[in-house]
Amino acid sequence: QRSGAWQMPEASDGTRQAAGEVEWRGHLTDSATGTPALLVLRRGVLRIFPGVAPKARHRGLPEETVQLIRKSEVRSEADGRLRIKTHVPYDAEHVFKAKSEAEAKQWSQALQFSLKAATERLQGHLQFLAQGSTAYKYNYSNSKRMRRHFWVEEAKAELCWGKARSDESPQTMDLTACVGIIYGPMTSTFQRCTAMEDPPWCCFSLLFPDRTLDLAVAGEVVSQWFLGLQHVLVERSPGCVTALSEAQFTFRQAWHKLCGAAHKQGLTTRTMLLKQLRALGQDPSSVGPVPAAAASADLEVKVEKRRKKRESKVEGSSIAASDSGSGAAPRRRTSTAGAGGAGTASAAGEARHSFAPPVREGASTPNGALLVDENEEDDLRKFAVDLGKELEAATAKLEALEPQWAKVQAGGGAGGATAQATLSSVLADALRSDSVTWQAEKCSELERELLTLRVANNTTQRQLQAAERAEKTLKRLAKQFRDSEMQIQAMEQELGSVKAGAQIADKAKQSSNAALERTEAQTVHLQRRVQELEQQLSQASSGGAAERALLQEQNKKQAEKLQGLRREKGDLSQKLDALTQEVEAVEQSRREKQRKLEACQGLSRNLMDLLRGLQGSVDKLREEQQEVKSKCQDDLRSIADDFMPLTNVVQRIGASRANMEQRYKEIAEERKKLHNLVLELKGNIRVFVRVRPMNEKEKAAEAAGESTITFAEDGKISVYEANNSRRKWFEFDKAFAPKCTQQEVFEEIKPLATSVLDGYNVCIFAYGQTGSGKTFTMTGNKENPGLNVRVLTELFRIRDERRLDTDISISLMITEIYNETIKDLFVTKQKKLDVKQNPDGSNTVPGLTEIAVHSVEEVLKAMAEASGNRTVMATDMNEESSRSHSIVQVKTICKSKKDKREYVGKINLIDLAGSENVAKSGVSGQGMKEAQNINKSLSALGDVIQALVGKTPHVPYRNSKLTMMLKDSLGGDAKTLMIVQSSPAQINVVETLSSLNFAARARNVELGKAKRNVKGGD
């Protein structure tokens, strides 16, 4: 490190060290300004101090820093110029002139070595990012962190993370949309954390337009992550520009470590540094020998002045301490304190030294002294002086308190107690002044700001109410003003185009004049030439005939050329006249536009005068409104005084009414609970009705007037039949409107569905005409699943909750009844299946495939497989009409670990095919046969319901495979729920009334109280 000839430093083994690891400095001339500048190259960063002469000392920070990273270019030119080009974060070029070409080459070599070293370090960072490492991602919503493996795909400029580097589908984030990167826990996500698990120097945040990505990594890899990501963002993200060098990053890392160490002790960074300085001052072993330079006369004078100043401060602090000990209140450090109080010094010192550069050892000079950057040396010297002043003030205060402390230790009684209390208050104030004073001032500022906002809010509301009447007038005037401005702008544009045309014509005229002048000059020149030739001809007349003929030929050519130039001159004169006329026309048009513009400006001034007059009228109206408002308020207060008794009566009536409404709600809720209890004891089939939304085809055909379906209370629904002009009301256990969601339906049936884990048999089936929404309610889609998936999801959730005390196994069977044939949807090659009656009276289907499921993902996969095997067809009523009855059977076995009891439950989730009117559905052929079998099985279900309602001895279950499979649910000890799907359109009112009448009959079926299936037990 020197300013002389360049030499690459060599290591002990003879290899050369990279120039980016040492410092290189010198004075060059800035070619742009011609002024000298000091250039300092250190670890890939070139610092430029302009205006610094070779023998002058520089102070302050560099005016500009240039980071030598990838894509930078450095070269020395023949005239001793040094040219530096950088392309990141933006394109820039710097040109400096050296004293000689050799010096320029030395600088070029140093810069190229530094660039190479910086590129190698950066390449190492990028290789590390490609491999990645473990990091913690902080969540804004709950202030928790998530451990994942993060890495960077540099080719795609994507940040990826997953459970491992080998994840096939990791989460990604596009880094080209990133607008910046921040080092340290600075974002609101980190600030929300009450206790962070990671140190602050391991945290950084990526800023995006709509969010932040907040990460924490291990301390030994944080530099690779931050500097590597910073380079990727600067190169790939168009909106990200940053210039944080490695030295700046290293300093901020050290500063965060100091802050973290101070906060762990409950101190500010400044307070901790002062504390450690005091400890070092009291430790004799930490005091080194005085340097030889300290023996100079100037230093002795400074030390003597400092000693006298310290003694005067000690005397003043002793007097102040004695005053406070005699009964005065303990002194607090405020923002107005002088040298004794550290309030201002603390704030200023914190702001001044927050990012002061750390002391750095440089290479040794010939004298053996350490070379430190002069700017850093000045900052450190100021920092040491300020810390010395604060240490002297604290020492003086401590010496002033020592007599009181001796008095407390030696004395006793009231005097000692008083001194001890005074001393304790002084110490407590000194300890808390930094935080308490700041918090009190902050609270006062917030209270004042809140009061100001409230006053401003009230004033704004009054002004808003007063301006409502004048708003229409102002809008109309504003519109007129805008129209006039648009006209003025159009005229100005037209005037600009006219002026541009005039300028073009002037230029053309000038060019024509120049051409004409050139032509005239050539004509004069040719005339002179002709005269010279004639003279030569006359002189050579006595010469030979050949020479005379040659001269005549040249004369003839010159005459022809002169004639052509004269013709060209005439053409140019004509063009000049035409351009002159065109310029005059353009000038006349410009004058006409200017007159129009002046007329519009006069109109605009008139409108502005009118607007000011209206504004005055608005102000007058506001004053009148205020008077009327105050008068009305007085009248209202007088009326309120006259009718105070009536007001009290009205308030009592209102309170009584609210009480009665609350009581009514409580009674209605209690009635509903009792009604459900009665239904459970009787074992009635519970009936829900759900109305789907109207599609576009039905909306177009729907007549204006009364709506086809209306709702009242919680379970009442009515259907209006337009042909008979009558409305029929029905009451069910629950009625769902078209706007009702899948989740709301599931919440109502959840207690019934989850009772299967307690050993009950449950049956839930959807009934209704084709196209009424049965499959959507039971199956749903991927984005909005139906009851099948939601019930199984809830069963798995309960299984996980009871994992410690209960073993729960869940299995799945899915079948369909197509044309009175039972099909297993888990197999492609079908075999003959039939319903068999067990010895206990229950019905089963032997040979069905039963699949054990352990998660929701397995359930979704199984249902997707079964759905692909189900029979569907497009009709005029529905694009995917179900042509069969779908039955999803879930079997659960719950084994208690405590009493060894086993609860066996079964739930059937049935999606019945829709009752079909072939005239509306438009089916034929195979579709007609399917519709006939569907209607036949639904008719058999209606016969069974009718027999159960009438309590006849014989119930015709064997009339259909559907009723045979539902025998356990309709006639056994199961809990049964029917969901009736209806269309809201008038064109389907006949089918809607038929479905609701069937549901009303089914609601009267009494099955008896459901029984639990329990085995074993201790």
Short mmCIF file of C-alpha atoms in Angstrom, two decimals, residues 274-645:
data_model
loop_
_atom_site.label_atom_id
_atom_site.label_comp_id
_atom_site.label_asym_id
_atom_site.label_seq_id
_atom_site.Cartn_x
_atom_site.Cartn_y
_atom_site.Cartn_z
CA LEU A 274 -19.65 4.08 28.08
CA LYS A 275 -19.91 1.37 30.71
CA GLN A 276 -17.20 -0.70 29.08
CA LEU A 277 -14.97 2.36 28.68
CA ARG A 278 -15.32 3.10 32.39
CA ALA A 279 -14.41 -0.50 33.19
CA LEU A 280 -11.34 -0.28 30.96
CA GLY A 281 -10.36 3.02 32.63
CA GLN A 282 -10.49 1.41 36.06
CA ASP A 283 -8.43 -1.59 34.96
CA PRO A 284 -4.69 -0.73 35.23
CA SER A 285 -3.70 -3.66 33.05
CA SER A 286 -5.67 -2.24 30.08
CA VAL A 287 -3.73 1.05 30.06
CA GLY A 288 -0.84 0.80 27.60
CA PRO A 289 2.36 2.86 27.45
CA VAL A 290 2.10 6.50 26.37
CA PRO A 291 3.19 6.95 22.75
CA ALA A 292 6.34 8.90 22.09
CA ALA A 293 4.36 11.57 20.23
CA ALA A 294 2.46 12.39 23.45
CA ALA A 295 5.62 13.99 24.85
CA SER A 296 5.36 16.95 22.52
CA ALA A 297 4.75 20.44 23.91
CA ASP A 298 1.40 20.84 22.12
CA LEU A 299 0.02 17.66 23.67
CA GLU A 300 1.15 18.76 27.15
CA VAL A 301 -0.71 22.07 26.74
CA LYS A 302 -3.86 20.19 25.69
CA VAL A 303 -3.62 17.83 28.66
CA GLU A 304 -3.19 20.76 31.06
CA LYS A 305 -6.25 22.55 29.61
CA ARG A 306 -8.32 19.39 29.88
CA ARG A 307 -7.27 18.91 33.52
CA LYS A 308 -8.27 22.49 34.47
CA LYS A 309 -11.59 22.11 32.69
CA ARG A 310 -12.27 18.83 34.52
CA GLU A 311 -11.51 20.45 37.90
CA SER A 312 -13.91 23.33 37.19
CA LYS A 313 -16.63 20.85 36.23
CA VAL A 314 -16.05 18.83 39.39
CA GLU A 315 -16.45 21.97 41.54
CA GLY A 316 -19.72 22.93 39.74
CA SER A 317 -21.07 19.37 40.07
CA SER A 318 -20.22 19.34 43.82
CA ILE A 319 -22.18 22.58 44.38
CA ALA A 320 -25.16 21.23 42.43
CA ALA A 321 -25.04 17.96 44.37
CA SER A 322 -24.97 19.81 47.71
CA ASP A 323 -28.00 21.86 46.64
CA SER A 324 -29.91 18.71 45.68
CA GLY A 325 -28.93 17.05 48.97
CA SER A 326 -30.38 20.00 50.99
CA GLY A 327 -33.92 19.31 49.77
CA ALA A 328 -34.02 20.27 46.08
CA ALA A 329 -35.62 17.86 43.67
CA PRO A 330 -33.20 15.54 41.88
CA ARG A 331 -31.99 16.93 38.56
CA ARG A 332 -33.27 15.19 35.43
CA ARG A 333 -31.43 15.02 32.16
CA THR A 334 -33.52 16.83 29.54
CA SER A 335 -33.00 17.94 26.01
CA THR A 336 -31.95 21.41 27.29
CA ALA A 337 -29.16 20.13 29.60
CA GLY A 338 -25.63 21.39 29.09
CA ALA A 339 -22.36 19.57 29.38
CA GLY A 340 -23.36 18.15 32.76
CA GLY A 341 -26.64 16.66 31.44
CA ALA A 342 -26.24 14.10 28.71
CA GLY A 343 -29.72 14.33 27.12
CA THR A 344 -28.61 16.23 24.04
CA ALA A 345 -25.22 14.57 24.00
CA SER A 346 -26.90 11.17 24.10
CA ALA A 347 -29.20 11.86 21.18
CA ALA A 348 -26.54 13.64 19.17
CA GLY A 349 -23.92 11.04 19.98
CA GLU A 350 -26.26 8.24 19.04
CA ALA A 351 -27.06 9.91 15.72
CA ARG A 352 -23.44 10.87 15.07
CA HIS A 353 -21.78 7.57 15.99
CA SER A 354 -24.50 5.12 14.97
CA PHE A 355 -22.62 4.21 11.78
CA ALA A 356 -19.08 5.42 12.57
CA PRO A 357 -16.58 3.14 10.78
CA PRO A 358 -14.63 0.71 12.93
CA VAL A 359 -10.86 1.04 13.41
CA ARG A 360 -9.01 -0.82 10.67
CA GLU A 361 -5.40 -1.80 10.52
CA GLY A 362 -3.69 -1.02 7.27
CA ALA A 363 -0.32 -2.02 5.84
CA SER A 364 2.78 -0.67 7.56
CA THR A 365 4.61 2.41 6.27
CA PRO A 366 8.43 2.76 6.21
CA ASN A 367 8.23 4.43 9.67
CA GLY A 368 6.27 1.48 11.09
CA ALA A 369 3.08 3.46 11.96
CA LEU A 370 -0.37 2.12 11.12
CA LEU A 371 -2.06 3.81 8.18
CA VAL A 372 -5.73 4.62 8.77
CA ASP A 373 -8.01 6.45 6.37
CA GLU A 374 -7.89 10.14 7.33
CA ASN A 375 -11.68 10.44 7.37
CA GLU A 376 -11.98 7.44 9.70
CA GLU A 377 -9.19 8.86 11.87
CA ASP A 378 -11.05 12.20 12.27
CA ASP A 379 -14.32 10.42 13.12
CA LEU A 380 -12.61 8.21 15.69
CA ARG A 381 -10.85 11.21 17.22
CA LYS A 382 -14.18 13.08 17.56
CA PHE A 383 -15.82 9.97 18.97
CA ALA A 384 -13.04 9.60 21.58
CA VAL A 385 -13.30 13.29 22.58
CA ASP A 386 -17.09 13.06 23.03
CA LEU A 387 -16.79 9.87 25.06
CA GLY A 388 -14.08 11.53 27.21
CA LYS A 389 -16.36 14.50 27.90
CA GLU A 390 -19.24 12.25 28.93
CA LEU A 391 -16.90 10.11 31.06
CA GLU A 392 -15.61 13.24 32.83
CA ALA A 393 -19.19 14.44 33.48
CA ALA A 394 -20.17 11.05 34.89
CA THR A 395 -17.02 10.96 37.02
CA ALA A 396 -17.75 14.44 38.41
CA LYS A 397 -21.28 13.41 39.26
CA LEU A 398 -20.01 10.25 40.97
CA GLU A 399 -17.51 12.27 43.02
CA ALA A 400 -20.29 14.70 44.04
CA LEU A 401 -22.40 11.77 45.25
CA GLU A 402 -19.58 10.14 47.25
CA PRO A 403 -20.03 12.45 50.36
CA GLN A 404 -23.71 11.60 50.45
CA TRP A 405 -22.93 7.90 50.15
CA ALA A 406 -20.40 8.18 53.02
CA LYS A 407 -23.03 9.99 55.07
CA VAL A 408 -25.53 7.22 54.39
CA GLN A 409 -23.03 4.56 55.43
CA ALA A 410 -21.83 6.39 58.56
CA GLY A 411 -25.02 8.11 59.76
CA GLY A 412 -28.40 6.73 60.66
CA GLY A 413 -31.83 7.88 61.68
CA ALA A 414 -33.97 10.38 59.80
CA GLY A 415 -30.99 12.26 58.33
CA GLY A 416 -29.45 9.11 56.92
CA ALA A 417 -32.81 7.93 55.61
CA THR A 418 -33.38 11.29 53.91
CA ALA A 419 -29.94 11.26 52.29
CA GLN A 420 -30.42 7.65 51.23
CA ALA A 421 -33.81 8.47 49.65
CA THR A 422 -32.30 11.49 47.88
CA LEU A 423 -29.40 9.41 46.59
CA SER A 424 -31.72 6.60 45.47
CA SER A 425 -33.92 9.06 43.60
CA VAL A 426 -30.88 10.59 41.87
CA LEU A 427 -29.59 7.15 40.86
CA ALA A 428 -33.02 6.01 39.71
CA ASP A 429 -33.44 9.18 37.70
CA ALA A 430 -30.03 8.72 36.09
CA LEU A 431 -30.90 5.12 35.18
CA ARG A 432 -34.37 5.80 33.84
CA SER A 433 -33.94 9.21 32.23
CA ASP A 434 -32.96 7.78 28.86
CA SER A 435 -36.13 5.72 28.46
CA VAL A 436 -38.69 7.52 30.67
CA THR A 437 -37.97 10.98 29.27
CA TRP A 438 -38.22 9.72 25.72
CA GLN A 439 -41.45 7.83 26.42
CA ALA A 440 -43.03 10.81 28.21
CA GLU A 441 -42.13 13.14 25.38
CA LYS A 442 -43.45 10.63 22.84
CA CYS A 443 -46.77 10.29 24.73
CA SER A 444 -47.15 14.08 24.94
CA GLU A 445 -46.54 14.40 21.22
CA LEU A 446 -49.10 11.67 20.45
CA GLU A 447 -51.70 13.29 22.72
CA ARG A 448 -51.19 16.67 21.07
CA GLU A 449 -51.41 15.08 17.64
CA LEU A 450 -54.62 13.23 18.63
CA LEU A 451 -56.23 16.45 19.91
CA THR A 452 -55.23 18.28 16.70
CA LEU A 453 -56.70 15.48 14.58
CA ARG A 454 -59.98 15.57 16.50
CA VAL A 455 -60.32 19.35 16.08
CA ALA A 456 -59.45 19.05 12.39
CA ASN A 457 -61.98 16.23 12.00
CA ASN A 458 -64.81 18.30 13.51
CA THR A 459 -63.89 21.30 11.36
CA THR A 460 -63.75 19.16 8.23
CA GLN A 461 -67.17 17.64 8.91
CA ARG A 462 -68.75 21.08 9.35
CA GLN A 463 -67.13 22.34 6.18
CA LEU A 464 -68.25 19.25 4.28
CA GLN A 465 -71.86 19.69 5.37
CA ALA A 466 -71.80 23.40 4.51
CA ALA A 467 -70.36 22.81 1.01
CA GLU A 468 -72.90 20.22 -0.12
CA ARG A 469 -75.37 22.81 -1.44
CA ALA A 470 -72.76 24.58 -3.58
CA GLU A 471 -71.26 21.38 -4.96
CA LYS A 472 -73.50 21.14 -8.04
CA THR A 473 -72.89 24.76 -9.03
CA LEU A 474 -69.13 24.36 -8.64
CA LYS A 475 -69.17 21.16 -10.70
CA ARG A 476 -71.08 22.88 -13.52
CA LEU A 477 -68.66 25.82 -13.52
CA ALA A 478 -65.69 23.47 -13.35
CA LYS A 479 -67.04 21.60 -16.37
CA GLN A 480 -67.42 24.87 -18.33
CA PHE A 481 -63.92 25.88 -17.28
CA ARG A 482 -62.53 22.53 -18.41
CA ASP A 483 -64.30 22.85 -21.78
CA SER A 484 -62.83 26.31 -22.30
CA GLU A 485 -59.37 25.04 -21.32
CA MET A 486 -59.71 22.18 -23.79
CA GLN A 487 -60.62 24.68 -26.53
CA ILE A 488 -57.63 26.85 -25.60
CA GLN A 489 -55.33 23.83 -25.66
CA ALA A 490 -56.66 22.78 -29.07
CA MET A 491 -56.09 26.29 -30.42
CA GLU A 492 -52.62 26.38 -28.89
CA GLN A 493 -51.79 23.08 -30.55
CA GLU A 494 -53.08 24.38 -33.90
CA LEU A 495 -51.08 27.59 -33.41
CA GLY A 496 -47.98 25.51 -32.62
CA SER A 497 -48.44 23.51 -35.83
CA VAL A 498 -48.83 26.78 -37.80
CA LYS A 499 -45.64 28.14 -36.20
CA ALA A 500 -43.81 24.93 -37.04
CA GLY A 501 -44.96 25.24 -40.67
CA ALA A 502 -43.79 28.84 -40.75
CA GLN A 503 -40.40 27.81 -39.40
CA ILE A 504 -40.10 25.11 -42.06
CA ALA A 505 -41.03 27.63 -44.75
CA ASP A 506 -38.45 30.10 -43.41
CA LYS A 507 -35.80 27.40 -43.48
CA ALA A 508 -36.76 26.49 -47.05
CA LYS A 509 -36.65 30.16 -48.05
CA GLN A 510 -33.24 30.56 -46.47
CA SER A 511 -31.94 27.47 -48.28
CA SER A 512 -33.37 28.79 -51.59
CA ASN A 513 -31.70 32.17 -51.06
CA ALA A 514 -28.41 30.45 -50.30
CA ALA A 515 -28.73 28.33 -53.46
CA LEU A 516 -29.58 31.44 -55.50
CA GLU A 517 -26.53 33.25 -54.11
CA ARG A 518 -24.34 30.30 -54.94
CA THR A 519 -25.74 30.22 -58.46
CA GLU A 520 -25.11 33.95 -58.95
CA ALA A 521 -21.55 33.54 -57.66
CA GLN A 522 -20.96 30.69 -60.13
CA THR A 523 -22.44 32.81 -62.93
CA VAL A 524 -20.07 35.70 -62.17
CA HIS A 525 -17.18 33.26 -61.99
CA LEU A 526 -18.08 31.76 -65.37
CA GLN A 527 -18.46 35.19 -66.97
CA ARG A 528 -14.97 36.10 -65.78
CA ARG A 529 -13.69 32.82 -67.10
CA VAL A 530 -15.32 33.47 -70.50
CA GLN A 531 -13.68 36.87 -70.69
CA GLU A 532 -10.31 35.34 -69.84
CA LEU A 533 -10.79 32.70 -72.52
CA GLU A 534 -11.80 35.31 -75.11
CA GLN A 535 -8.67 37.27 -74.30
CA GLN A 536 -6.59 34.12 -74.63
CA LEU A 537 -8.39 33.40 -77.91
CA SER A 538 -7.63 36.82 -79.26
CA GLN A 539 -4.01 36.53 -78.20
CA ALA A 540 -3.73 33.10 -79.76
CA SER A 541 -5.49 34.05 -83.03
CA SER A 542 -2.12 34.08 -84.72
CA GLY A 543 -1.49 30.58 -83.44
CA GLY A 544 -2.20 27.25 -85.01
CA ALA A 545 -5.63 26.22 -86.25
CA ALA A 546 -5.73 23.24 -83.90
CA GLU A 547 -5.24 25.35 -80.78
CA ARG A 548 -7.91 27.78 -81.97
CA ALA A 549 -10.43 24.98 -82.52
CA LEU A 550 -9.73 23.62 -79.06
CA LEU A 551 -10.36 26.99 -77.45
CA GLN A 552 -13.57 27.41 -79.39
CA GLU A 553 -14.78 24.00 -78.21
CA GLN A 554 -14.04 24.93 -74.57
CA ASN A 555 -15.79 28.24 -75.04
CA LYS A 556 -18.87 26.49 -76.40
CA LYS A 557 -19.00 24.09 -73.42
CA GLN A 558 -18.65 26.98 -71.00
CA ALA A 559 -21.47 28.83 -72.77
CA GLU A 560 -23.76 25.78 -72.50
CA LYS A 561 -22.95 25.42 -68.81
CA LEU A 562 -23.64 29.12 -68.27
CA GLN A 563 -27.00 28.74 -70.00
CA GLY A 564 -27.91 25.80 -67.73
CA LEU A 565 -27.00 27.79 -64.66
CA ARG A 566 -29.17 30.67 -65.84
CA ARG A 567 -32.11 28.28 -66.29
CA GLU A 568 -31.48 26.85 -62.77
CA LYS A 569 -31.39 30.41 -61.42
CA GLY A 570 -34.81 31.10 -62.99
CA ASP A 571 -36.26 27.90 -61.44
CA LEU A 572 -34.91 28.83 -58.03
CA SER A 573 -36.38 32.32 -58.35
CA GLN A 574 -39.81 30.81 -59.07
CA LYS A 575 -39.51 28.46 -56.06
CA LEU A 576 -38.48 31.41 -53.89
CA ASP A 577 -41.57 33.35 -54.96
CA ALA A 578 -43.80 30.34 -54.21
CA LEU A 579 -42.26 29.87 -50.76
CA THR A 580 -42.64 33.56 -50.04
CA GLN A 581 -46.36 33.36 -50.83
CA GLU A 582 -46.70 30.24 -48.65
CA VAL A 583 -44.95 31.99 -45.75
CA GLU A 584 -47.31 34.96 -46.08
CA ALA A 585 -50.32 32.60 -46.01
CA VAL A 586 -48.96 30.79 -42.92
CA GLU A 587 -48.32 34.13 -41.20
CA GLN A 588 -51.89 35.25 -41.92
CA SER A 589 -53.25 31.96 -40.51
CA ARG A 590 -51.07 32.42 -37.43
CA ARG A 591 -52.46 35.93 -36.85
CA GLU A 592 -56.01 34.55 -37.16
CA LYS A 593 -55.28 31.81 -34.59
CA GLN A 594 -53.69 34.39 -32.31
CA ARG A 595 -56.89 36.47 -32.40
CA LYS A 596 -58.97 33.37 -31.57
CA LEU A 597 -56.62 32.52 -28.68
CA GLU A 598 -56.94 36.02 -27.24
CA ALA A 599 -60.74 35.76 -27.51
CA CYS A 600 -60.71 32.41 -25.63
CA GLN A 601 -58.43 33.83 -22.95
CA GLY A 602 -60.89 36.72 -22.47
CA LEU A 603 -63.72 34.18 -22.14
CA SER A 604 -61.64 32.23 -19.59
CA ARG A 605 -61.07 35.43 -17.56
CA ASN A 606 -64.83 36.10 -17.59
CA LEU A 607 -65.48 32.57 -16.34
CA MET A 608 -62.93 33.01 -13.57
CA ASP A 609 -64.61 36.26 -12.47
CA LEU A 610 -67.96 34.47 -12.47
CA LEU A 611 -66.46 31.59 -10.48
CA ARG A 612 -65.07 33.98 -7.87
CA GLY A 613 -68.48 35.63 -7.58
CA LEU A 614 -70.13 32.25 -7.06
CA GLN A 615 -67.49 31.35 -4.48
CA GLY A 616 -68.44 34.48 -2.55
CA SER A 617 -72.10 33.46 -2.78
CA VAL A 618 -71.17 30.02 -1.42
CA ASP A 619 -69.38 31.61 1.53
CA LYS A 620 -72.41 33.77 2.22
CA LEU A 621 -74.67 30.70 2.03
CA ARG A 622 -72.41 28.91 4.50
CA GLU A 623 -72.76 31.77 6.98
CA GLU A 624 -76.54 31.78 6.56
CA GLN A 625 -76.60 27.99 6.96
CA GLN A 626 -74.62 28.28 10.17
CA GLU A 627 -77.11 30.82 11.53
CA VAL A 628 -80.07 28.61 10.56
CA LYS A 629 -78.33 25.59 12.10
CA SER A 630 -77.74 27.38 15.42
CA LYS A 631 -81.36 28.57 15.43
CA CYS A 632 -82.62 25.04 14.73
CA GLN A 633 -80.45 23.66 17.52
CA ASP A 634 -81.96 26.20 19.95
CA ASP A 635 -85.47 25.24 18.80
CA LEU A 636 -84.65 21.54 19.19
CA ARG A 637 -83.35 22.06 22.72
CA SER A 638 -86.54 23.93 23.66
CA ILE A 639 -88.67 21.17 22.12
CA ALA A 640 -86.65 18.54 23.98
CA ASP A 641 -87.29 20.39 27.26
CA ASP A 642 -91.03 20.52 26.56
CA PHE A 643 -91.31 16.86 25.61
CA MET A 644 -88.92 15.35 28.16
CA PRO A 645 -91.62 13.21 29.84
#
